[in-house]
Tab-separated table of C-alpha atoms and ligand atoms in Angstrom:
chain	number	residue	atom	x	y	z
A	1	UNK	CA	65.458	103.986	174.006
A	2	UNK	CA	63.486	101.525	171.946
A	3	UNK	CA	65.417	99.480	169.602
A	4	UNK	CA	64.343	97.039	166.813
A	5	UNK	CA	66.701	93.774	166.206
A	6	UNK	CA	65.635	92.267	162.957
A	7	UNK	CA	66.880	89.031	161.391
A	8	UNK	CA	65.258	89.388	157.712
A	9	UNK	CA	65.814	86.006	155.522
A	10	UNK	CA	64.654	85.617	152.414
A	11	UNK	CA	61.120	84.960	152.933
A	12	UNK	CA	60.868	85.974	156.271
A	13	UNK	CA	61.771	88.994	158.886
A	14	UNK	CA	61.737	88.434	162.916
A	15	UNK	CA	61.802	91.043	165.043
A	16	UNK	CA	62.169	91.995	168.777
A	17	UNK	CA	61.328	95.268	170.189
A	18	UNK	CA	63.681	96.096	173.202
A	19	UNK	CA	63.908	99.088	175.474
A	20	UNK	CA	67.075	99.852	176.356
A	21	UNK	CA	69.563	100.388	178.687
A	22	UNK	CA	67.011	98.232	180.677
A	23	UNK	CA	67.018	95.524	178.228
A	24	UNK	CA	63.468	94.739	178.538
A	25	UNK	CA	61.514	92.857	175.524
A	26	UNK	CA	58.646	94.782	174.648
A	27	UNK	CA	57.338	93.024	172.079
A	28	UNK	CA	58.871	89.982	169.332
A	29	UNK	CA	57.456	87.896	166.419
A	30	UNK	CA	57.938	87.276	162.686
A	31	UNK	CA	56.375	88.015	158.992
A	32	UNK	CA	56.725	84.280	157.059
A	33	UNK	CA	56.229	83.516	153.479
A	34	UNK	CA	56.829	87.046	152.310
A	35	UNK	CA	56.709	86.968	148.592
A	36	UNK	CA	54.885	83.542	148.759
A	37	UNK	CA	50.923	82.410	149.177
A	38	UNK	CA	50.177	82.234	152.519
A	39	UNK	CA	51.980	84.788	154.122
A	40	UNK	CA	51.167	85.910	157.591
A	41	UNK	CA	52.474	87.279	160.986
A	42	UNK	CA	52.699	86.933	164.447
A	43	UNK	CA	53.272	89.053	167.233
A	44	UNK	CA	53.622	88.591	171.102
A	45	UNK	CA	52.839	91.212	173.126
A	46	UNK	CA	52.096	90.805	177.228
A	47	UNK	CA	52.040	87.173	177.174
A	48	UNK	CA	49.945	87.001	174.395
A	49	UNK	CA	50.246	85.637	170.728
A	50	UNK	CA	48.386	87.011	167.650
A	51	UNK	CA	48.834	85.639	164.598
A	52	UNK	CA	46.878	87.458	160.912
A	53	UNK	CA	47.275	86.233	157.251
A	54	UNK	CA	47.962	88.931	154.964
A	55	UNK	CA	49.663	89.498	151.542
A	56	UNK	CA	53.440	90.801	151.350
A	57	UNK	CA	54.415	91.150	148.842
A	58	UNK	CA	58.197	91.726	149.894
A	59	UNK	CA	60.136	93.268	153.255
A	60	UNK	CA	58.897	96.672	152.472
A	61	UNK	CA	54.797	95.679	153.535
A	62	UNK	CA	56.109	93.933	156.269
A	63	UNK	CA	58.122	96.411	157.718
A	64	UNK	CA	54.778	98.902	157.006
A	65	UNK	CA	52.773	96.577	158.604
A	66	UNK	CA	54.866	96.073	161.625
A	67	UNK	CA	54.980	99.770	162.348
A	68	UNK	CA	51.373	100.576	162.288
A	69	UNK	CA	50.715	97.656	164.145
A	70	UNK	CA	53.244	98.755	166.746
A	71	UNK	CA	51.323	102.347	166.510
A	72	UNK	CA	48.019	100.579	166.753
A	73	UNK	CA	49.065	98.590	169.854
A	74	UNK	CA	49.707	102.201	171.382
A	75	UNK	CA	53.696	100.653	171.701
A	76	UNK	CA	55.030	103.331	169.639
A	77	UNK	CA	53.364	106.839	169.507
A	78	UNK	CA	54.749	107.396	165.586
A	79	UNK	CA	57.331	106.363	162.925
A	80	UNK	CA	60.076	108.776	164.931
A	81	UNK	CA	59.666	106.880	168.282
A	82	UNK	CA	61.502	103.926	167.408
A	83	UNK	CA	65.323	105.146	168.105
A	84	UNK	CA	67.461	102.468	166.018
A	85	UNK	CA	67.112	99.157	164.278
A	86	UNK	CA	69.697	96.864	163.962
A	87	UNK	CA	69.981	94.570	161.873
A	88	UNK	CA	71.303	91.155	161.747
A	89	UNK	CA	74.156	90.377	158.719
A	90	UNK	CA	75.640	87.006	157.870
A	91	UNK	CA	78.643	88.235	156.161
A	92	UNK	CA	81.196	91.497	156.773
A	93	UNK	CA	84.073	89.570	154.902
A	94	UNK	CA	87.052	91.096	156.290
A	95	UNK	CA	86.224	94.347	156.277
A	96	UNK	CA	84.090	94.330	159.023
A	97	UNK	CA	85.424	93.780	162.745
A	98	UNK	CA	82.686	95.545	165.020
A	99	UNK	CA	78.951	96.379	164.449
A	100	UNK	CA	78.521	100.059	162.323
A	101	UNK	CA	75.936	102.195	161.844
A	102	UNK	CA	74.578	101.570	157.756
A	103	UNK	CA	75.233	104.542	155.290
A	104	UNK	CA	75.448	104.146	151.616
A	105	UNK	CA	78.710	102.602	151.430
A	106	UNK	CA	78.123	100.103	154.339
A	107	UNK	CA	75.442	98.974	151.593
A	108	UNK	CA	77.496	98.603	148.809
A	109	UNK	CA	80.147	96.606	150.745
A	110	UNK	CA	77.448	94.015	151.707
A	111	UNK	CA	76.421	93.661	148.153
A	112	UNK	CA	79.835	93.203	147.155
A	113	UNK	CA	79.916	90.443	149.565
A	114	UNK	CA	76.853	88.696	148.322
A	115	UNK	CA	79.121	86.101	146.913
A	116	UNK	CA	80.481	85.099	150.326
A	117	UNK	CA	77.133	84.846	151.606
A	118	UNK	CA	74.856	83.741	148.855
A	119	UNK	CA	71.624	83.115	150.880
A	120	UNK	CA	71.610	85.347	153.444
A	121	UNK	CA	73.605	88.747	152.981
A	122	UNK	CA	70.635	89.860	149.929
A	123	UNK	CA	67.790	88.975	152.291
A	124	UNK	CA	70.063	90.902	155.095
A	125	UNK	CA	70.092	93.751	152.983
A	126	UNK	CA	66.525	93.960	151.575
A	127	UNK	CA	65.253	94.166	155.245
A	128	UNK	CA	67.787	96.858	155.561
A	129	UNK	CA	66.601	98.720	152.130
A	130	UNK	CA	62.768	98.578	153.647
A	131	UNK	CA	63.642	99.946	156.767
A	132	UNK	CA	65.480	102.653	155.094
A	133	UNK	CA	62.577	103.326	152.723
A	134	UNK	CA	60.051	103.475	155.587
A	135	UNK	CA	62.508	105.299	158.420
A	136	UNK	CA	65.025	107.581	156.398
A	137	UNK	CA	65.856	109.368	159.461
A	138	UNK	CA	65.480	106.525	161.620
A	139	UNK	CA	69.548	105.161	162.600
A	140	UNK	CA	70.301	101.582	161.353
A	141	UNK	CA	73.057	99.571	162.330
A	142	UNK	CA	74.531	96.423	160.741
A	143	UNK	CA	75.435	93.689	163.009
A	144	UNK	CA	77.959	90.843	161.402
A	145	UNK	CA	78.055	87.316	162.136
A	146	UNK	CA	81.446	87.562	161.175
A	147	UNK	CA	82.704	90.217	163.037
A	148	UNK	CA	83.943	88.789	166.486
A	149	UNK	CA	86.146	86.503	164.717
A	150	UNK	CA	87.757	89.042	162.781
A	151	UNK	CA	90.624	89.226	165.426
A	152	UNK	CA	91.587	85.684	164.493
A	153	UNK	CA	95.461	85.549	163.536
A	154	UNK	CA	96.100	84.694	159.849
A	155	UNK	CA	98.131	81.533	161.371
A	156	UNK	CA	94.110	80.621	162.300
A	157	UNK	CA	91.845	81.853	159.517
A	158	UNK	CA	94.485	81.116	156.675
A	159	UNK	CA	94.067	77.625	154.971
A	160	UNK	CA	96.876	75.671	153.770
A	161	UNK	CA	95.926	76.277	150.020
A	162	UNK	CA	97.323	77.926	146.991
A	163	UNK	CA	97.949	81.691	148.302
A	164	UNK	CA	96.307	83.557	145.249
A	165	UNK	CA	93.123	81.811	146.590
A	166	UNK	CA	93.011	84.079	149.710
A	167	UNK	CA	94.539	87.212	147.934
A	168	UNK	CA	92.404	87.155	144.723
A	169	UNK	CA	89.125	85.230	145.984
A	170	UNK	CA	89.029	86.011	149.752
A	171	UNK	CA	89.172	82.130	150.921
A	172	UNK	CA	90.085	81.720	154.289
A	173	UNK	CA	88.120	81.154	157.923
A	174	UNK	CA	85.665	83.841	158.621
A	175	UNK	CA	83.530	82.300	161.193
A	176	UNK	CA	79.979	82.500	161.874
A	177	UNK	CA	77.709	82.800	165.238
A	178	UNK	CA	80.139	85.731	166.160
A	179	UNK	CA	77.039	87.618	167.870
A	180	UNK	CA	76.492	84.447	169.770
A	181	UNK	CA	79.752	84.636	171.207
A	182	UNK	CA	80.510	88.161	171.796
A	183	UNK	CA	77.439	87.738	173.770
A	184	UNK	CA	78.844	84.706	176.014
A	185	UNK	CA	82.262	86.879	175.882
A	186	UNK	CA	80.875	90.028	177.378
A	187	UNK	CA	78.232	88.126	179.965
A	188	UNK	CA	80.975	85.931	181.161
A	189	UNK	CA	83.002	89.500	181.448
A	190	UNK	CA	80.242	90.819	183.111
A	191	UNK	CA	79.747	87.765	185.908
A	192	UNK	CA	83.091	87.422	186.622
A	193	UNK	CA	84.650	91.317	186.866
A	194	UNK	CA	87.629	90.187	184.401
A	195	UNK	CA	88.396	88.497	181.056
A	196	UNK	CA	88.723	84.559	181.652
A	197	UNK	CA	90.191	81.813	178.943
A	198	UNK	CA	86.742	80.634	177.746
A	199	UNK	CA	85.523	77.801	174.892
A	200	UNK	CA	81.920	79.353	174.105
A	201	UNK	CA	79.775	76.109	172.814
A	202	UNK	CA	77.188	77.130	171.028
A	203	UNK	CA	75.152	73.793	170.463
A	204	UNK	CA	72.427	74.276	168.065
A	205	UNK	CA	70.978	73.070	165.407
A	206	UNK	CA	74.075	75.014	163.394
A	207	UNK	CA	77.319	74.619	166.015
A	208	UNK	CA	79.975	76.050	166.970
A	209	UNK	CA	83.111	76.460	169.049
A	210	UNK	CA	85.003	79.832	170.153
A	211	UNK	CA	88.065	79.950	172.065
A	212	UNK	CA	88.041	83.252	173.596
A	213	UNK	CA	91.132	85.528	175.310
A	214	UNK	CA	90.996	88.937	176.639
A	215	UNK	CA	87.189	89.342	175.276
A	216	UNK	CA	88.334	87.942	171.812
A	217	UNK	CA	88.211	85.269	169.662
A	218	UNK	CA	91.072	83.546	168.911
A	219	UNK	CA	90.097	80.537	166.962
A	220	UNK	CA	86.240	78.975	165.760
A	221	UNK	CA	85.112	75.852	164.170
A	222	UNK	CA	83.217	77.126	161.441
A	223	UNK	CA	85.084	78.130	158.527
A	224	UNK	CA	84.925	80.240	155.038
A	225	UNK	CA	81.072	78.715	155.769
A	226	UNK	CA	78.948	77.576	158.136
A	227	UNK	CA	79.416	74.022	156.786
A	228	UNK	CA	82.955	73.531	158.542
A	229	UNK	CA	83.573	72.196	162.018
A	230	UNK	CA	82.295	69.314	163.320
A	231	UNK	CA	78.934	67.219	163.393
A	232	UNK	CA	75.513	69.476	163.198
A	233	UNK	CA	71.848	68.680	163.031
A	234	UNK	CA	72.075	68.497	159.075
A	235	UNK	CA	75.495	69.727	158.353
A	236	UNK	CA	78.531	67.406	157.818
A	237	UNK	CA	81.121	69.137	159.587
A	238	UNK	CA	84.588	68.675	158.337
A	239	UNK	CA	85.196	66.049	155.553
A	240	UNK	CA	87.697	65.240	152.915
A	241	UNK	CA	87.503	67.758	149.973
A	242	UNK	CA	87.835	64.988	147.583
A	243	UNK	CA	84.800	62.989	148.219
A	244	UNK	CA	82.619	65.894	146.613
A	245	UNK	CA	84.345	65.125	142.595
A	246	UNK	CA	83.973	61.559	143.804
A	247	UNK	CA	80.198	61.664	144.596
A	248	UNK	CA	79.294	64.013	141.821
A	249	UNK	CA	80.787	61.763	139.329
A	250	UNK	CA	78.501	58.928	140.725
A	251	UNK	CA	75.740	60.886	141.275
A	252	UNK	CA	75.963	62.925	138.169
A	253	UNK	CA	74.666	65.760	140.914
A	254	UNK	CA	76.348	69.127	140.451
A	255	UNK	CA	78.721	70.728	143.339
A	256	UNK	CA	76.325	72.547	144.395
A	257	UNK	CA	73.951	69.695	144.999
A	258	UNK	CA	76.497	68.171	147.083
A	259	UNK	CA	77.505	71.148	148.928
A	260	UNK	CA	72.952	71.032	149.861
A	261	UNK	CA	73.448	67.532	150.328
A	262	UNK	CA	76.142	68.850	152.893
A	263	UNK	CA	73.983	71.062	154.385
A	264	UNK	CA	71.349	69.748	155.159
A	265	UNK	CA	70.950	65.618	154.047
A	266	UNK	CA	74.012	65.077	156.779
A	267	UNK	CA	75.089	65.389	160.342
A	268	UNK	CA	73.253	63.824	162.925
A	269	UNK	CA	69.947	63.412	160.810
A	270	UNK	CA	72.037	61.155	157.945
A	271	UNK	CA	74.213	59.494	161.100
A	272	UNK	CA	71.065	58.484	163.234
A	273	UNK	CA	68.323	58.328	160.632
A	274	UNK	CA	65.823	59.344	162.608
A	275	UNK	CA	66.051	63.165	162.825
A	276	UNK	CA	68.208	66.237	163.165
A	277	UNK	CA	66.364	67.187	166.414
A	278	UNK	CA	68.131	66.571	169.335
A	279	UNK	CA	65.136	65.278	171.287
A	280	UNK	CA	64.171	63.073	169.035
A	281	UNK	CA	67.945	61.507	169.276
A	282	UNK	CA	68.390	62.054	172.679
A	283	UNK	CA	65.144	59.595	172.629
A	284	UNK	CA	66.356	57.225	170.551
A	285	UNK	CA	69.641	57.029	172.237
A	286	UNK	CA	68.418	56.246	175.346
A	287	UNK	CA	66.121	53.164	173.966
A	288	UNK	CA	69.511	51.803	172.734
A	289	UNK	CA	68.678	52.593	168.862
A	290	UNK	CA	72.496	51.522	167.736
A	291	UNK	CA	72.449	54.326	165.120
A	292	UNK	CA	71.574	57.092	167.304
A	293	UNK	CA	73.991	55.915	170.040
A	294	UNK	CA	76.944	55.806	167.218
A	295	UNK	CA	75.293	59.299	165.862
A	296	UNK	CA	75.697	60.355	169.690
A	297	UNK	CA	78.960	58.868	170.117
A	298	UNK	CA	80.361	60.678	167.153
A	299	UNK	CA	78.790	63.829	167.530
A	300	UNK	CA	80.513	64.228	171.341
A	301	UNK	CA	83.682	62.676	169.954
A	302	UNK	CA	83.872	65.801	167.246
A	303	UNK	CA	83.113	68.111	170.031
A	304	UNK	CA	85.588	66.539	172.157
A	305	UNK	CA	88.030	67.141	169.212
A	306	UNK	CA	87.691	70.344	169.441
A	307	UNK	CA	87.273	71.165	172.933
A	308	UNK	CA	90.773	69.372	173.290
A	309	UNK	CA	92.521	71.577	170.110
A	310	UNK	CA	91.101	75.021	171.824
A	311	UNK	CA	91.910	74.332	175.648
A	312	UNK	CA	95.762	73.620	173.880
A	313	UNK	CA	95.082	77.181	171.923
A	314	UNK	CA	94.216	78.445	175.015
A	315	UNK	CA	97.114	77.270	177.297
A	316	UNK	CA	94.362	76.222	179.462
A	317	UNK	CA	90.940	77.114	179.316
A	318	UNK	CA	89.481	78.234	182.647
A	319	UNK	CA	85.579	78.115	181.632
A	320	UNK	CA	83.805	76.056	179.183
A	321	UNK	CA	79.990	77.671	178.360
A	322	UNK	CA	76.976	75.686	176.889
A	323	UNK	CA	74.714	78.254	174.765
A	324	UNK	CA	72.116	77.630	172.159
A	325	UNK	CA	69.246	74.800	172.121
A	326	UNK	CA	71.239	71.626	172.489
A	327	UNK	CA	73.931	73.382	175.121
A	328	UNK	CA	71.253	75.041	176.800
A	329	UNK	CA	68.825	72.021	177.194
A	330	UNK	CA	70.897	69.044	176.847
A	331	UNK	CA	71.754	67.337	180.100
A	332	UNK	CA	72.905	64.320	178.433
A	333	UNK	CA	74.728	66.104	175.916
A	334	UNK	CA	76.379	67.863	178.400
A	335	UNK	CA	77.607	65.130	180.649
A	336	UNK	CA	78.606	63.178	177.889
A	337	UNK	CA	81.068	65.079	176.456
A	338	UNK	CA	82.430	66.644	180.010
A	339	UNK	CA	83.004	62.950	180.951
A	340	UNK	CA	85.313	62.690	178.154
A	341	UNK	CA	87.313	65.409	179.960
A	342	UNK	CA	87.431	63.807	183.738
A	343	UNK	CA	90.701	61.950	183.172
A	344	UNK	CA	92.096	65.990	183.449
A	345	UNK	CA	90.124	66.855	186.446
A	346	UNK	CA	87.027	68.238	184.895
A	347	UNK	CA	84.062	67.322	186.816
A	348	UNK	CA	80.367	67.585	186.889
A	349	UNK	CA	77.805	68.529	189.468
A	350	UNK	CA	75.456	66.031	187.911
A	351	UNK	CA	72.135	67.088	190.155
A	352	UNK	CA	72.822	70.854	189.148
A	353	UNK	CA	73.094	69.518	185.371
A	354	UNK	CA	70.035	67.685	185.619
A	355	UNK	CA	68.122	70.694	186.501
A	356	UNK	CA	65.697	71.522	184.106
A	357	UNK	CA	66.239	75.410	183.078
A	358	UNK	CA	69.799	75.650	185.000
A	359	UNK	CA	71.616	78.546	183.840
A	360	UNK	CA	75.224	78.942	185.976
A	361	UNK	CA	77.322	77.040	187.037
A	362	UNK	CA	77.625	73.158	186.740
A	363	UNK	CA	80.989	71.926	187.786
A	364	UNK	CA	81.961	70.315	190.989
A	365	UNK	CA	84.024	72.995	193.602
A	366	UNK	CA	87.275	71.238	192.493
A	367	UNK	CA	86.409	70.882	188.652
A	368	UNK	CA	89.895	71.919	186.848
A	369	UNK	CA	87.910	73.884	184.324
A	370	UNK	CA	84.633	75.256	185.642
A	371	UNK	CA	81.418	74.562	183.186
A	372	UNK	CA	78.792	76.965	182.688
A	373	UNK	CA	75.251	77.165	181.308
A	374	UNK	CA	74.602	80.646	179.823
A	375	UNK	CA	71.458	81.168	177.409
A	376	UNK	CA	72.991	83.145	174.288
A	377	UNK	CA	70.873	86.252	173.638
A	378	UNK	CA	71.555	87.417	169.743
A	379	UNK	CA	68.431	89.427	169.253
A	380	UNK	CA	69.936	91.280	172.535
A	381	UNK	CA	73.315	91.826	171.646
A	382	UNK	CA	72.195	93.014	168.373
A	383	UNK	CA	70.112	96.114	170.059
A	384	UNK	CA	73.097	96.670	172.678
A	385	UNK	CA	75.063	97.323	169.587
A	386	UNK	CA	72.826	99.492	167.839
A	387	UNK	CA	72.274	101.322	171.093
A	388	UNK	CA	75.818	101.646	171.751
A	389	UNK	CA	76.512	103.341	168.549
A	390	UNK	CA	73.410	105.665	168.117
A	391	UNK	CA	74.429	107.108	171.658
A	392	UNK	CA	78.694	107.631	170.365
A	393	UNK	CA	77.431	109.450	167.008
B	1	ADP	P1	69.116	77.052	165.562
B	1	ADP	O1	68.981	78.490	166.006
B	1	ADP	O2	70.451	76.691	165.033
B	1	ADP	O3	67.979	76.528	164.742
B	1	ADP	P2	68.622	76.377	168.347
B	1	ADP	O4	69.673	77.066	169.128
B	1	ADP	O5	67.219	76.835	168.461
B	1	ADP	O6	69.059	76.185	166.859
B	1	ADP	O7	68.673	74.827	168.775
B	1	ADP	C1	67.885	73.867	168.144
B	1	ADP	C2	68.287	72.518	168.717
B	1	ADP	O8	68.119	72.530	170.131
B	1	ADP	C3	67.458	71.355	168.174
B	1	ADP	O9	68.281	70.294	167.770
B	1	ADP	C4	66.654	70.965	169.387
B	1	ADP	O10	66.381	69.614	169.392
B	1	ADP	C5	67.578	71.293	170.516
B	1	ADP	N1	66.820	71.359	171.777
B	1	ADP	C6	65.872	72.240	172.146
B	1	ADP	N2	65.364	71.895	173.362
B	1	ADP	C7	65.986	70.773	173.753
B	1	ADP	C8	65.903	69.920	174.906
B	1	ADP	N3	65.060	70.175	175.893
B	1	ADP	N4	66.723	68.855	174.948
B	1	ADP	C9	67.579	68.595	173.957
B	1	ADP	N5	67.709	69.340	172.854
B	1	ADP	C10	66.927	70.410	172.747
């Protein structure tokens, strides 16, 4: 079966064809500045990148676009040979625990959550309205960033807050990356035969931890948004509430300035000063720059944090799993925050962490918690979904 997994933002719309059950990329690539001069696309096809400028006007001519060129490039025969698109969602609120296939309803309920996910659930569902309009009979699915964590227990997602602000405006921990980490739940499933007590890492440029029993999630550190948790590229992690009144009233910037300020003047690029790019840090930090080592330093230190907090969740975690660019590239990353863990046995291979590309294991024979490299695979997970549910209906 051939399945599109789209991830439409705002002004743009990736895509990844994938044949399925053999999970084979056909072909990937994105439409940028729709809606905005300059807009273009590229596609990669057989090793090969093309990239053409052309107007769009909005989702719908890219969506157009990408299917002729898909029946031009003799990868599709017509509109009916595509068998499903999924589609990526930020937000399913607490309604939404799995992946589901889109009908009219499934619509309305992501509008209604537009306020939960102000940027990215009314791109989500414009790429989802120009499919529709293009492929009426074509299946779509909607797959939540939310939903994996929806089997947190309210003892987790719950903050300690006035109550009517969970039962009348819906605050509490949803979690984000969820397709991330069902991904690294049902791989590590999938290596291993059984369900193992696993903290899923996902280091990138947005971060997050998932403590993961029996295939679920039992706790994350991202929280009613993205912004929660610890240290990211250009997030701030967790912080006092009450330094956001404080700043605005010296500022004379508005909430949501700060809460942009937040997102993306802070984290490692406001620590170190130099970037939000782990290279560029990772550089730095080894030429003894003293604010990237403190960035460095701090940025393990609120991993560590939380590493600590979910093996204690866990009763023990047996695996810990880098994904995403900083887990799955970082050598030094890595070894500096499983150091902070050898007091309690956890140990290193340090040549098989030092390989570039390793994906596996890392962790000495006797390591008391084994460490593993795994490359996350969204776009994948997305069009297992989708595939999954086309072939129950
Ligand atoms: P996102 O999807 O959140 O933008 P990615 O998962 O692509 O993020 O990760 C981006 C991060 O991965 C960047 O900070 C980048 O510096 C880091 N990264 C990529 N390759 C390497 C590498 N070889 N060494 C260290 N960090 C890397």
């Amino acid at each position: 079966m051939e399945i599109l997994s789209v991830n439409a933002g705002s002004s743009s719309l990736k895509f990844t064809l994938i044949e399925l059950p053999f999970e084979k990329v056909v072909v990937s690539g994105t439409f940028e500045k729709i809606g905005i001069d300059g807009s273009f696309y590229t596609i990669k096809y057989n090793g090969e990148k093309i990239k053409k400028e052309v107007e769009l006007k909005n989702h719908t001519d890219a969506v157009k676009i990408l299917m002729n060129e898909l029946i031009d490039m003799k990868i599709l025969d017509s509109y009916d040979d595509l068998d499903g698109v999924g589609h990526r969602v930020l937000h399913g609120g607490d309604t939404y625990f799995d992946s589901i296939i889109i009908t009219p309803e499934v619509e309305d309920k992501i509008e209604e959550l537009f306020p939960l996910g102000p940027l990215h659930n009314p791109a989500n569902l414009a790429g989802i309205r120009s499919f529709k309009e293009i492929l009426p009979n074509t299946p779509q699915v909607a797959v939540f960033d939310t939903a994996f964590h929806q089997t947190m227990d309210a003892e987790e997602y719950l903050y300690a807050v006035p109550m009517e602000w969970y039962e009348k405006f819906s605050v509490r921990k949803y979690g984000f990356h969820g397709t991330s980490h069902k991904y690294i739940a049902q791989k590590m499933r999938e290596i291993l035969g059984e369900d193992k007590k696993i903290i899923s890492c996902h280091l990138g440029n947005g971060a997050s931890l998932c403590a993961i029993k029996d295939g679920k999630c039992v706790d994350t550190s991202m929280g009613f948004t993205p912004l929660a948790g610890f240290i990211m590229g250009t997030r701030s992690g967790d912080i006092d509430p009450s330094i956001i009144p404080y700043v605005m009233e010296k500022t004379n910037k508005t909430a949501a300035e700060i809460v942009t300020d937040l997102n993306k003047k802070s984290g490692m690029l406001a620590l170190s000063g130099v970037s939000s790019d782990m290279r560029d840090i990772e550089e730095a930090y080894l030429n003894k720059d003293p604010r990237s080592v403190r960035a460095m330093n701090m940025y393990i230190k609120h991993i560590a944090n939380y590493l600590s907090m979910y093996n204690t969740l866990l009763e023990g975690a047996e695996y810990i799993v880098f994904t995403a660019g900083v887990g799955e590239n970082s050598d030094i990353v890595r070894k500096l925050l499983i150091d902070k863990f050898k007091f309690m046995g956890v140990k290193l291979d340090e040549e098989k962490n030092s390989t570039r590309g390793i994906t596996g294991e890392i962790s000495t024979e006797d390591s008391t918690i084994k460490v593993v490299v795994l490359p996350t695979n969204e776009e994948l997970m997305i069009a297992k979904d989708t595939y999954d549910l086309i072939n129950k209906e």
